[in-house]
Amino acid sequence: MAADTPVNALSKAEAEAELARLAEEIATHDIAYHQQDAPLVSDGEYDALRRRNEEIEARFPELKRSDSPSERVGAAATNAFGKVEHVVPMLSLGNAFDDGDVLDFDARIRRFLNLDADAELVFTSEPKIDGLSASLRYEKGILVQGATRGDGRVGEDITANLKTLPDIPQQLPDGVPDIVEVRGEVYMSHADFAALNERQEAEGGKIFANPRNAAAGSLRQLDPEMTKQRPLKFFAYAWGDMSAMPADTQSGMMDCFREWGFSVNPAFVTAHDTAGLLAHWAEIENRRAALDYDIDGMVYKVDRLDYQSRLGFVSRAPRWAIAHKFPAEQATTTLNDIDIQVGRTGALTPVAKLAPITVGGVVVSNATLHNADEIARKDVRIGDRVIIQRAGDVIPQVVRVLTEERKPDSKPFDFPDTCPACGAMAAREIRDDGEADAVTRCSAGFTCPAQARERLKHFVSRAALDIEGLGQKQIDDYWALELIRTPQDIFTLQARFENDPPEIWQYTSGSKEKIGTLKDSARKLFAAIESRKTADLHRYIFALGIRHIGETSARLLARHYLSLTAMMQAAQAMAAGDEGARSEIEALDGVGKALVDALIGFFAVAENCAAIMALIEAGVTPTPPEEIATDTPVAGKTIVFTGTLEKMTRAEAKARAEALGAKVVGSVSAKTDILVAGPGAGSKLTKATELGVEVLTEEQWIELVQA
Ligand code: IVH
């Protein structure tokens, strides 16, 4: 076969070999172009290679490689940037979808801070920019580091790229604190986005789906010169590590940022009450279409910084800020088909296959239909004209069917009663209350290939193991090639394949000695996997995909059990009727009965226990959490609050104690270290006295934690 054999004359085997050759060749050109600034071929020749690759993939979609050039822009990026650990994590925001949610936000804050309904509580309000957040670190006024948000704790070092943005000062005026971290959003204007896409089209480059993607692609260029040519902008709205605070309000901080040379959104205002916030929201929503950049809502923040620090955070979002979203954008299209996807728990989810349509700047071709009831309720049928909507990153939804446009011969959708992936029976569970559950579930469990594959995808997802080079796409590929079928398979890849690599991990072109040997990219993957054997314990707990155990409860369990085996043994003890083990874990704040039942249920399945043992066998040793704070008088102590607290609300007291490394539980036992008892304390105080637990008044407690 020659490199110029027409695509439609290629046999499947030839196509596979040709895709391998093209992947290598294009990668070589990418490196020459992007990293060495020394292209080996003309743009036209390079484009022809990419086109040929795409044509072959179009003809043989099943042969598409995990390292396909069609999936990459420029040279590989993720491992090209260094990692930056954020001194202060970069958080996300909770959402408000209507006025009621905003009133609740205000009420929650007043309750937490013990403020009367008429006490002054000033907020700031500004647009929520649909871009990418970045953190800029200045030391003695000099920009020394710029990073992406990453997973909030660790981001990527893109200093050189951020330095090319005209909105980002490289130096701050004299007199600023020694350490300053300014955070904000990198974005691209509509006009710049349109011009960029035109240029890309003319040059045969990548066409971006929306300004946000264009900004992301531009910022993550390996070559800062490329970033420099992209029209990126920056709005400052927050900060991270600061050696001193130059203001005591959010609005004061924004004034400083402006004086220091940053852009702050011109629509930034303060409001004295929720009515002011809602009025500002309506005003900006009205002007939204006329703005030259994408916004998807407004962000409200408590103005006083002392209030902000008292309010603190719940899991990954501050209590003192919220994003008030704009309503979703809608469009009308045709529903061509209904696909049934099988999730990791066996849930059959119907997905609407749509005639592609642009909604809010993004091309949409799928929408979720949730479950059988939803399809019946909306009477969604194949061939219908439907109104769909999309809001932010949420999966598009079918709002309603235009029944007036329906063809007379259309038939209601028949929801399958077998699993499309494995053929096993699929049914709706009957709940405790006798009603059928909304979800139709495949009954096969471990033997259903779709469930096993989706569980693997969850295992490697970002909040779970987050292995560089092993994403959702690779799981699909390696599953198909039977390289990975269980979590432990991931950790034995190197041992199994290092000396005898499968074709996808072999060099297929280049020098003679190299052909057939292990590719560097595979070596890198193995190294990445190796390094994740000691990933944080909470990631492993979350990765198991146990019902009711999300990121936050995984952290709680990690702190409590300190190892996978301890957790497994406790679950088994609880299953065998050990009430002590059960009450100990249920006493943890944030752990409920449903979670404990799910934990017990998970480890009652022999395959799950075997999977844990196999992981350990494969060399997995998760890193137990450090105490959040160890140098405080209450670190590691178990505290119970009872009676009325007068200086702060229960919620604030609890948050404060936890931030200092204490465990706050609801009931007194022999394991309780301190009982903080306010007026009106009753049975808990009696029990603590009986057990000899240290009892403090609220004042004594405050004195202790302020020490
Ligand atoms: S404040 C601790 N303000 O929205 C609070 N975020 O959904 C930090 N965003 O990660 C965020 N515009 O990338 C804030 N005016 C604004 C924003 C904004 C956009 C992004 C930011 C954040 C995400 C949270």
XYZ file of C-alpha atoms and ligand atoms in Angstrom:
731
model
C 0.000 0.000 0.000
C 1.288 3.434 -0.910
C 0.700 6.654 0.983
C -1.334 7.876 -1.964
C -3.691 4.885 -2.242
C -7.160 6.461 -2.489
C -8.990 6.221 0.808
C -11.900 4.293 -0.674
C -9.521 1.638 -2.015
C -8.009 0.826 1.392
C -8.796 -2.473 3.067
C -9.524 -2.337 6.783
C -6.072 -3.633 7.684
C -4.432 -1.130 5.357
C -6.523 1.664 6.794
C -5.411 0.740 10.287
C -1.747 0.777 9.300
C -2.220 4.032 7.444
C -3.851 5.707 10.469
C -0.884 4.616 12.583
C 1.559 6.043 10.062
C -0.360 9.319 9.813
C -0.581 9.702 13.601
C 3.200 9.405 13.894
C 3.927 11.620 10.959
C 1.531 14.383 11.967
C 2.873 14.255 15.532
C 6.397 14.731 14.188
C 5.276 17.755 12.184
C 3.397 19.190 15.159
C 6.487 19.048 17.317
C 8.630 20.544 14.555
C 6.139 23.342 14.071
C 4.951 24.125 17.581
C 7.905 23.308 19.738
C 10.830 23.828 17.417
C 9.360 26.520 15.192
C 10.866 24.608 12.270
C 8.192 23.117 10.030
C 9.334 20.182 7.883
C 6.576 20.508 5.265
C 4.437 23.262 3.782
C 1.088 24.086 5.383
C -0.618 22.583 2.320
C 1.168 19.238 2.686
C 0.456 19.187 6.401
C -3.234 19.873 5.810
C -3.380 17.090 3.233
C -2.070 14.634 5.839
C -4.695 15.722 8.343
C -7.426 15.545 5.724
C -6.395 12.044 4.722
C -6.428 11.012 8.349
C -9.930 12.421 8.758
C -11.209 10.757 5.608
C -9.956 7.358 6.728
C -11.508 7.892 10.145
C -14.786 8.835 8.504
C -14.754 5.604 6.526
C -13.627 3.415 9.416
C -14.791 5.185 12.592
C -14.046 2.062 14.644
C -10.361 2.354 13.763
C -9.996 5.845 15.191
C -6.947 5.845 17.441
C -6.729 7.149 20.973
C -3.870 9.377 19.823
C -5.653 10.459 16.671
C -4.453 13.805 15.290
C -8.101 14.756 14.771
C -8.467 14.909 18.540
C -5.468 17.125 19.106
C -4.701 20.761 18.492
C -1.042 21.417 18.011
C 1.367 19.327 20.016
C 0.295 17.410 23.110
C -0.488 19.900 25.785
C -1.532 18.464 29.120
C 1.822 17.116 30.129
C 3.655 19.951 28.499
C 2.981 22.420 31.297
C 4.367 22.220 34.792
C 2.023 21.838 37.736
C 1.226 24.632 40.146
C -0.207 23.907 43.539
C -2.551 26.733 44.509
C -1.707 28.064 47.964
C -5.360 29.053 48.267
C -7.599 26.643 46.317
C -9.513 28.020 43.330
C -13.136 27.327 44.060
C -16.330 27.076 42.159
C -19.654 28.773 42.878
C -23.049 27.541 43.937
C -25.928 28.441 41.624
C -29.179 30.340 41.997
C -31.725 29.791 39.258
C -34.535 32.090 40.400
C -35.376 34.942 42.762
C -36.259 32.485 45.507
C -32.776 31.006 45.444
C -31.317 34.503 45.835
C -33.572 35.250 48.820
C -32.492 31.912 50.328
C -28.852 32.879 49.802
C -29.415 36.111 51.736
C -31.367 34.303 54.473
C -28.700 31.599 54.812
C -25.988 34.191 55.297
C -28.018 36.118 57.881
C -28.731 32.907 59.764
C -25.082 31.886 59.719
C -23.863 35.290 60.880
C -26.796 35.815 63.228
C -27.828 39.039 61.489
C -31.404 40.332 61.770
C -33.495 40.616 58.630
C -33.013 44.397 58.704
C -29.298 44.467 59.576
C -27.096 45.953 56.862
C -25.663 43.373 54.488
C -24.012 44.804 51.378
C -23.409 42.654 48.304
C -21.446 43.141 45.122
C -22.827 42.106 41.759
C -21.004 41.567 38.469
C -21.413 39.438 35.340
C -20.261 35.837 35.361
C -17.877 35.673 32.445
C -17.922 32.497 30.385
C -14.192 31.998 29.992
C -11.427 30.252 31.935
C -10.178 31.296 35.308
C -6.525 32.059 35.874
C -4.439 32.953 38.900
C -1.592 35.467 38.670
C 1.075 35.510 41.337
C 3.127 38.662 41.938
C 6.112 38.703 44.253
C 7.402 42.138 45.181
C 5.222 43.497 42.412
C 6.612 41.281 39.655
C 4.474 38.722 37.834
C 6.241 35.445 38.619
C 3.626 32.826 37.902
C 0.355 32.371 36.063
C -1.714 29.233 36.348
C -4.950 27.663 35.217
C -7.500 26.551 37.746
C -6.965 22.847 36.990
C -8.878 20.832 39.544
C -8.917 23.794 41.914
C -5.982 22.574 43.964
C -3.393 21.988 41.256
C -3.363 23.916 37.994
C -1.042 24.214 35.024
C 1.811 26.656 34.786
C 1.008 28.915 31.825
C 3.043 31.907 32.960
C 4.633 32.637 29.590
C 1.260 32.536 27.842
C -0.504 34.754 30.363
C 2.299 37.292 30.125
C 1.323 37.913 26.499
C -2.119 39.298 27.462
C -2.228 43.109 27.215
C -4.762 43.190 30.123
C -2.309 41.503 32.479
C 0.273 43.832 34.023
C 3.734 42.313 34.331
C 4.551 44.672 37.151
C 2.410 46.267 39.848
C 2.913 49.795 41.192
C 5.146 50.422 44.231
C 3.625 49.790 47.602
C 1.609 46.671 46.815
C 1.882 43.779 49.297
C 4.913 41.476 48.837
C 2.750 38.603 47.717
C -0.323 39.250 45.621
C -2.369 36.704 43.716
C -4.954 38.217 41.418
C -7.573 35.901 39.976
C -10.004 36.428 37.179
C -11.337 35.233 33.873
C -9.549 34.988 30.529
C -12.040 35.392 27.693
C -12.380 36.281 24.024
C -14.803 38.891 22.664
C -17.392 37.956 20.048
C -15.775 40.173 17.423
C -12.324 38.712 18.056
C -13.733 35.194 18.042
C -15.396 35.693 14.654
C -12.230 37.210 13.184
C -10.100 34.386 14.585
C -12.341 31.713 13.103
C -12.250 33.457 9.741
C -8.483 33.486 9.876
C -8.397 29.842 10.935
C -10.669 28.891 8.092
C -8.544 30.715 5.535
C -5.427 29.013 6.895
C -7.057 25.595 7.220
C -6.696 25.672 10.997
C -9.053 24.489 13.695
C -12.471 26.141 13.793
C -13.564 26.823 17.358
C -17.086 26.027 18.510
C -17.444 29.075 20.758
C -15.426 31.918 22.281
C -14.756 29.933 25.433
C -13.171 27.051 23.514
C -11.210 29.521 21.435
C -9.893 31.185 24.596
C -8.982 27.812 26.114
C -7.237 26.603 22.968
C -5.362 29.866 22.666
C -4.236 29.919 26.263
C -2.987 26.370 26.253
C -0.635 26.786 23.317
C 2.820 25.393 23.915
C 4.313 28.312 22.102
C 3.564 31.640 23.834
C 4.068 33.379 20.480
C 0.905 31.641 19.316
C -0.991 32.851 22.377
C 0.263 36.353 21.729
C -1.395 36.350 18.337
C -4.732 35.455 19.882
C -6.857 38.360 21.132
C -7.362 37.317 24.762
C -8.673 39.578 27.510
C -8.817 39.387 31.291
C -11.224 40.609 33.999
C -10.011 40.489 37.613
C -12.624 39.471 40.221
C -10.920 37.601 43.071
C -7.623 36.866 44.757
C -5.674 33.973 46.259
C -2.607 34.162 48.474
C -2.033 37.713 49.820
C 0.692 38.703 52.284
C -1.445 41.655 53.381
C -4.937 42.840 52.568
C -5.069 46.307 50.988
C -8.828 46.676 51.605
C -11.519 45.277 53.844
C -14.318 44.914 51.318
C -14.747 43.121 48.005
C -15.487 46.445 46.304
C -12.398 47.991 47.928
C -10.309 45.140 46.548
C -11.696 45.792 43.063
C -10.724 49.476 43.429
C -7.175 48.343 44.243
C -7.115 45.995 41.257
C -8.167 48.880 38.997
C -5.455 51.116 40.462
C -2.922 48.354 39.907
C -3.786 48.274 36.204
C -6.286 45.413 35.937
C -9.629 45.509 34.149
C -12.587 45.051 36.431
C -15.917 44.468 34.735
C -17.567 47.874 34.083
C -20.877 46.435 35.302
C -19.460 45.777 38.800
C -21.766 47.385 41.409
C -22.639 47.142 45.076
C -26.211 46.568 46.236
C -27.718 47.117 49.666
C -30.261 44.336 49.485
C -31.504 41.439 47.383
C -33.930 43.766 45.577
C -30.898 45.696 44.326
C -29.245 42.456 43.200
C -32.333 41.304 41.330
C -32.740 44.693 39.633
C -29.115 44.589 38.477
C -29.574 41.017 37.238
C -32.608 42.082 35.153
C -30.756 45.091 33.766
C -27.758 43.053 32.623
C -29.925 40.209 31.318
C -31.624 42.835 29.127
C -28.285 44.039 27.834
C -26.824 40.566 27.543
C -27.255 40.185 23.791
C -25.574 43.543 23.203
C -22.458 42.698 25.230
C -19.425 41.730 23.215
C -18.607 38.670 25.342
C -20.443 35.653 26.717
C -21.831 35.799 30.225
C -24.048 33.153 31.731
C -25.319 34.907 34.839
C -24.385 37.315 37.610
C -22.108 36.648 40.571
C -23.124 38.083 43.955
C -20.612 38.333 46.801
C -20.818 39.555 50.385
C -18.929 42.851 50.366
C -17.387 42.784 53.864
C -14.273 40.596 53.929
C -14.590 39.870 57.646
C -18.008 38.396 56.873
C -16.506 36.437 53.967
C -13.926 34.816 56.184
C -16.466 34.010 58.890
C -18.759 32.482 56.294
C -16.017 30.323 54.794
C -16.718 27.456 52.430
C -18.854 24.382 52.060
C -17.052 21.730 50.097
C -15.804 23.598 47.029
C -17.917 26.740 47.000
C -17.901 29.813 49.238
C -20.947 30.480 51.439
C -20.497 34.186 50.716
C -20.934 34.092 46.932
C -23.368 32.676 44.428
C -23.869 32.639 40.661
C -27.370 33.731 39.629
C -27.811 32.138 36.218
C -29.613 33.563 33.229
C -32.331 31.390 31.716
C -31.261 28.755 29.247
C -31.247 29.511 25.553
C -33.693 27.587 23.380
C -33.941 26.393 19.785
C -36.142 24.165 17.635
C -34.876 21.089 15.787
C -35.819 17.579 14.691
C -35.384 14.513 16.871
C -33.971 11.883 14.528
C -33.619 8.977 16.899
C -33.564 7.859 20.526
C -30.437 6.068 21.701
C -30.278 4.102 24.935
C -27.061 4.489 26.931
C -26.090 2.216 29.786
C -24.457 3.906 32.759
C -22.083 2.511 35.372
C -24.917 1.541 37.690
C -26.826 -0.086 34.838
C -29.277 2.794 34.440
C -30.676 2.948 30.913
C -30.675 6.590 29.853
C -32.473 7.595 26.668
C -30.620 10.186 24.611
C -32.270 12.224 21.859
C -30.247 12.268 18.637
C -30.979 15.665 17.127
C -30.475 17.313 13.795
C -27.460 19.479 14.802
C -28.422 23.012 15.776
C -26.643 25.994 17.320
C -27.927 27.013 20.753
C -26.178 29.842 22.536
C -23.113 29.554 20.341
C -22.688 25.786 20.686
C -23.673 23.088 18.205
C -25.956 20.598 19.917
C -26.740 17.144 18.516
C -27.672 15.209 21.664
C -30.090 15.931 24.475
C -30.928 13.874 27.529
C -34.420 12.435 27.910
C -33.706 11.212 31.472
C -35.916 8.098 31.680
C -38.997 6.268 30.431
C -41.422 8.417 32.461
C -39.978 11.594 31.033
C -40.421 10.304 27.475
C -44.000 9.288 28.249
C -44.816 12.537 30.066
C -43.570 14.681 27.199
C -44.733 12.089 24.672
C -41.464 12.376 22.764
C -41.459 10.384 19.500
C -38.864 9.724 16.858
C -39.297 12.223 14.016
C -40.815 14.945 16.235
C -39.949 18.629 16.006
C -38.755 19.586 19.493
C -37.730 22.668 21.460
C -34.426 22.115 23.216
C -32.548 24.243 25.704
C -29.043 24.513 26.964
C -27.671 26.321 30.023
C -23.947 26.601 30.603
C -22.237 23.253 30.865
C -25.487 21.418 31.603
C -26.478 18.652 29.168
C -29.057 20.011 26.697
C -32.661 19.086 27.423
C -35.834 18.605 25.412
C -38.286 21.192 26.733
C -41.326 20.110 24.730
C -42.570 18.582 21.515
C -44.305 20.637 18.826
C -47.177 18.124 18.635
C -48.991 20.345 16.125
C -46.246 19.542 13.618
C -46.315 15.800 14.230
C -46.925 13.360 11.352
C -50.197 11.406 11.661
C -48.469 8.009 11.498
C -46.021 8.675 14.386
C -46.001 6.122 17.198
C -45.160 6.469 20.912
C -41.638 5.383 21.819
C -41.342 1.836 23.057
C -38.866 1.804 25.957
C -36.706 -1.340 25.808
C -37.061 -4.070 28.424
C -33.639 -5.541 27.743
C -30.206 -3.976 28.062
C -28.947 -2.835 24.646
C -25.366 -3.618 25.682
C -25.687 -7.138 27.080
C -29.244 -8.297 26.359
C -30.056 -8.961 30.009
C -33.462 -8.104 31.363
C -33.896 -4.415 32.189
C -36.603 -3.345 34.612
C -37.676 -0.641 37.009
C -37.101 -1.402 40.672
C -40.061 -1.301 43.004
C -39.250 1.175 45.748
C -40.087 0.804 49.452
C -43.260 2.835 48.913
C -44.471 0.347 46.302
C -44.011 2.721 43.363
C -41.876 1.810 40.363
C -38.567 3.696 40.332
C -38.058 6.159 37.463
C -34.881 4.426 36.358
C -34.881 1.294 34.205
C -31.848 -0.759 35.154
C -29.934 -3.548 33.439
C -30.062 -6.573 35.723
C -26.679 -7.996 34.735
C -24.390 -6.083 37.108
C -20.780 -7.162 36.752
C -21.272 -9.165 33.603
C -22.686 -6.243 31.588
C -19.806 -4.859 29.529
C -21.311 -1.376 29.315
C -21.576 -1.116 33.103
C -18.023 -2.333 33.589
C -16.698 0.132 31.029
C -18.601 3.072 32.524
C -17.318 2.142 35.973
C -13.798 2.311 34.585
C -14.504 5.745 33.136
C -15.669 6.893 36.533
C -12.580 5.336 38.116
C -10.238 7.459 35.993
C -12.383 10.617 35.967
C -11.067 13.936 37.139
C -12.312 13.822 40.729
C -11.258 10.179 40.969
C -7.868 8.822 39.847
C -7.336 11.523 37.194
C -4.560 9.695 35.348
C -2.786 11.769 32.740
C -3.239 10.187 29.311
C -6.030 7.865 30.444
C -9.345 9.579 29.827
C -12.808 8.489 28.784
C -11.777 8.056 25.165
C -8.792 5.861 26.023
C -10.950 3.682 28.268
C -13.212 3.063 25.258
C -10.210 2.206 23.080
C -8.390 0.008 25.590
C -11.621 -1.706 26.489
C -12.241 -2.541 22.836
C -8.701 -3.902 22.548
C -9.204 -5.850 25.786
C -6.179 -4.199 27.381
C -8.184 -2.908 30.344
C -11.303 -4.583 31.700
C -11.063 -3.929 35.456
C -9.563 -1.179 37.634
C -6.652 -3.396 38.619
C -5.855 -3.998 34.931
C -4.804 -0.351 34.772
C -2.072 -0.917 37.305
C -0.738 -4.063 35.680
C -0.474 -2.597 32.165
C 3.231 -1.958 32.410
C 4.061 -5.422 33.734
C 1.910 -7.016 31.063
C 2.903 -4.992 28.048
C 6.215 -3.236 28.537
C 8.206 -5.934 26.758
C 5.505 -7.094 24.425
C 3.477 -4.031 23.502
C 0.250 -4.311 21.515
C 0.276 -2.567 18.165
C -1.142 0.746 19.412
C 1.831 1.111 21.735
C 4.466 0.133 19.175
C 6.456 2.343 16.852
C 5.267 1.539 13.362
C 7.543 3.884 11.457
C 10.892 5.601 11.930
C 14.219 3.837 12.256
C 14.404 0.039 11.836
C 15.509 -0.720 15.388
C 12.621 1.262 16.773
C 9.829 -0.450 14.864
C 7.861 -2.793 17.089
C 9.278 -1.368 20.309
C 7.376 0.467 23.024
C 6.428 4.035 22.162
C 7.456 6.903 24.393
C 3.817 7.895 24.747
C 3.032 4.468 26.229
C 6.038 4.724 28.526
C 4.691 8.064 29.697
C 1.289 6.575 30.313
C 2.818 3.798 32.415
C 4.742 6.360 34.450
C 1.592 8.418 34.975
C -0.256 5.316 36.176
C 2.606 4.349 38.471
C 2.556 7.778 40.092
C -1.176 7.495 40.790
C -0.779 4.316 42.831
C -0.267 6.624 45.788
C -3.053 9.062 44.898
C -4.985 10.495 47.833
C -7.219 8.012 49.577
C -10.355 10.105 49.077
C -9.851 9.849 45.308
C -9.797 6.054 45.528
C -12.893 6.045 47.729
C -14.712 8.313 45.292
C -13.421 6.230 42.363
C -15.179 3.116 43.659
C -18.442 4.716 42.563
C -20.416 3.733 45.656
C -23.901 5.229 45.693
C -24.295 8.360 47.854
C -20.514 8.754 48.123
C -19.534 11.923 46.317
C -16.321 13.896 46.577
C -17.192 15.473 49.906
C -18.263 12.302 51.679
C -15.260 10.489 50.198
C -13.055 13.031 51.972
C -14.946 12.471 55.225
C -14.579 8.706 54.944
C -10.895 9.005 54.078
C -10.283 11.096 57.162
C -12.176 8.616 59.276
C -10.858 5.280 57.983
C -7.386 6.230 56.695
C -7.192 3.160 54.401
C -9.287 1.185 51.939
C -8.931 -2.018 53.927
C -9.999 -0.345 57.172
C -13.084 0.967 55.395
C -13.836 -2.434 53.905
C -13.411 -4.190 57.247
C -15.634 -1.664 59.001
C -18.334 -2.178 56.349
C -18.107 -5.928 56.822
C -18.270 -5.554 60.596
C -21.349 -3.362 60.237
C -22.931 -5.926 57.937
C -22.303 -8.531 60.629
C -24.200 -6.379 63.111
C -21.456 -4.337 64.795
C -23.582 -1.420 66.046
C -20.566 0.371 67.489
C -18.883 0.657 64.119
C -22.143 1.887 62.678
C -22.920 4.566 65.231
C -19.338 5.776 65.092
C -19.579 6.492 61.386
C -23.170 7.728 61.451
C -22.177 10.221 64.115
C -19.887 11.943 61.597
C -21.460 15.107 60.381
C -22.398 14.724 56.718
C -22.781 10.949 56.885
C -26.323 9.621 56.871
C -28.078 6.278 56.956
C -28.351 6.045 53.170
C -24.596 6.430 52.799
C -23.825 3.829 55.441
C -26.284 1.385 53.870
C -24.687 1.943 50.473
C -21.226 1.369 51.935
C -22.324 -1.877 53.572
C -24.142 -2.949 50.403
C -21.081 -2.309 48.281
C -18.782 -4.455 50.383
C -21.411 -7.177 50.704
C -20.683 -7.935 47.043
C -17.790 -10.359 46.812
C -16.547 -8.928 43.480
C -16.164 -5.490 45.052
C -14.032 -6.798 47.914
C -12.007 -8.811 45.442
C -11.468 -5.680 43.332
C -10.072 -3.820 46.350
C -7.746 -6.711 47.169
C -6.648 -6.892 43.535
C -5.834 -3.176 43.544
C -3.713 -3.601 46.625
C -2.112 -6.664 45.070
C -1.267 -4.528 42.024
C 0.654 -2.130 44.261
C -1.946 0.513 45.026
C -1.232 2.296 48.319
C -3.479 5.334 48.622
C -2.105 8.257 50.596
C -4.154 8.873 53.742
C -5.160 12.475 54.379
C -3.167 14.715 56.637
C -5.149 16.348 59.371
C -6.380 19.614 57.860
C -4.721 21.484 60.677
C -2.468 19.814 63.189
C -1.091 22.725 65.118
C -4.317 23.927 66.673
C -5.589 23.161 70.171
C -8.556 21.206 68.777
C -6.909 19.361 65.855
C -7.978 15.741 65.716
C -10.425 16.195 68.597
C -14.038 15.116 68.481
C -16.365 17.907 69.537
C -20.077 18.058 70.299
C -22.018 21.325 70.550
C -25.162 21.448 72.641
C -27.510 24.048 74.091
C -27.782 27.597 72.766
C -24.691 29.359 71.514
C -24.832 33.108 71.975
C -21.784 34.476 70.184
C -22.213 32.648 66.886
C -24.585 30.259 65.203
C -24.177 26.505 65.456
C -23.256 26.386 61.780
C -20.477 28.921 62.180
C -19.148 27.218 65.314
C -19.050 23.882 63.509
C -17.369 25.291 60.399
C -14.801 27.013 62.592
C -14.017 23.859 64.545
C -13.663 21.811 61.370
C -11.380 24.368 59.787
C -9.151 23.919 62.845
C -8.981 20.179 62.264
C -11.644 19.030 64.709
C -14.327 16.470 64.004
C -17.806 17.709 64.916
C -20.345 15.026 65.773
C -23.907 15.081 66.994
C -23.900 12.732 69.956
C -21.758 12.246 73.047
C -19.841 8.988 73.426
C -16.674 7.754 75.086
C -14.817 9.034 72.014
C -15.963 12.633 72.520
C -13.104 14.914 73.576
C -14.976 18.149 74.228
C -18.587 19.086 74.820
C -19.328 22.763 74.284
C -22.462 23.414 76.298
C -24.506 26.592 76.077
C -27.539 27.491 78.197
C -30.334 24.925 78.037
C -27.977 21.948 77.598
C -29.696 18.757 78.707
C -29.074 15.048 78.277
C -25.825 15.454 76.331
C -24.358 17.439 79.217
C -25.456 14.803 81.711
C -23.955 12.035 79.596
C -20.686 13.928 79.068
C -20.355 14.510 82.808
C -20.961 10.806 83.440
C -18.333 9.824 80.906
C -15.849 12.363 82.196
C -15.755 14.292 78.898
C -14.279 17.780 79.109
C -17.103 20.344 79.172
C -16.564 23.942 78.056
C -18.800 27.000 78.056
C -19.081 28.932 74.820
C -16.668 31.609 76.150
C -14.126 28.991 77.173
C -14.387 27.395 73.766
C -13.870 30.719 71.965
C -10.875 31.397 74.176
C -9.468 27.976 73.311
C -9.796 28.350 69.536
C -8.577 31.928 69.517
C -5.412 30.983 71.357
S -15.794 34.489 41.825
C -14.397 32.012 45.389
N -16.593 36.028 39.872
O -17.091 30.987 37.519
C -15.171 32.565 44.247
N -16.121 33.758 39.359
O -18.573 28.744 38.571
C -14.384 32.581 43.008
N -16.376 33.188 37.001
O -14.305 29.259 38.725
C -15.139 32.872 41.801
N -16.975 35.185 36.310
O -14.032 30.719 36.634
C -16.224 34.801 40.219
N -17.256 37.528 38.232
C -16.891 36.301 38.579
C -16.785 35.251 37.638
C -16.404 33.981 38.076
C -16.717 33.941 35.941
C -16.071 31.742 36.923
C -14.812 31.315 37.617
C -15.232 30.282 38.623
C -16.528 29.833 38.063
C -17.429 29.263 39.126
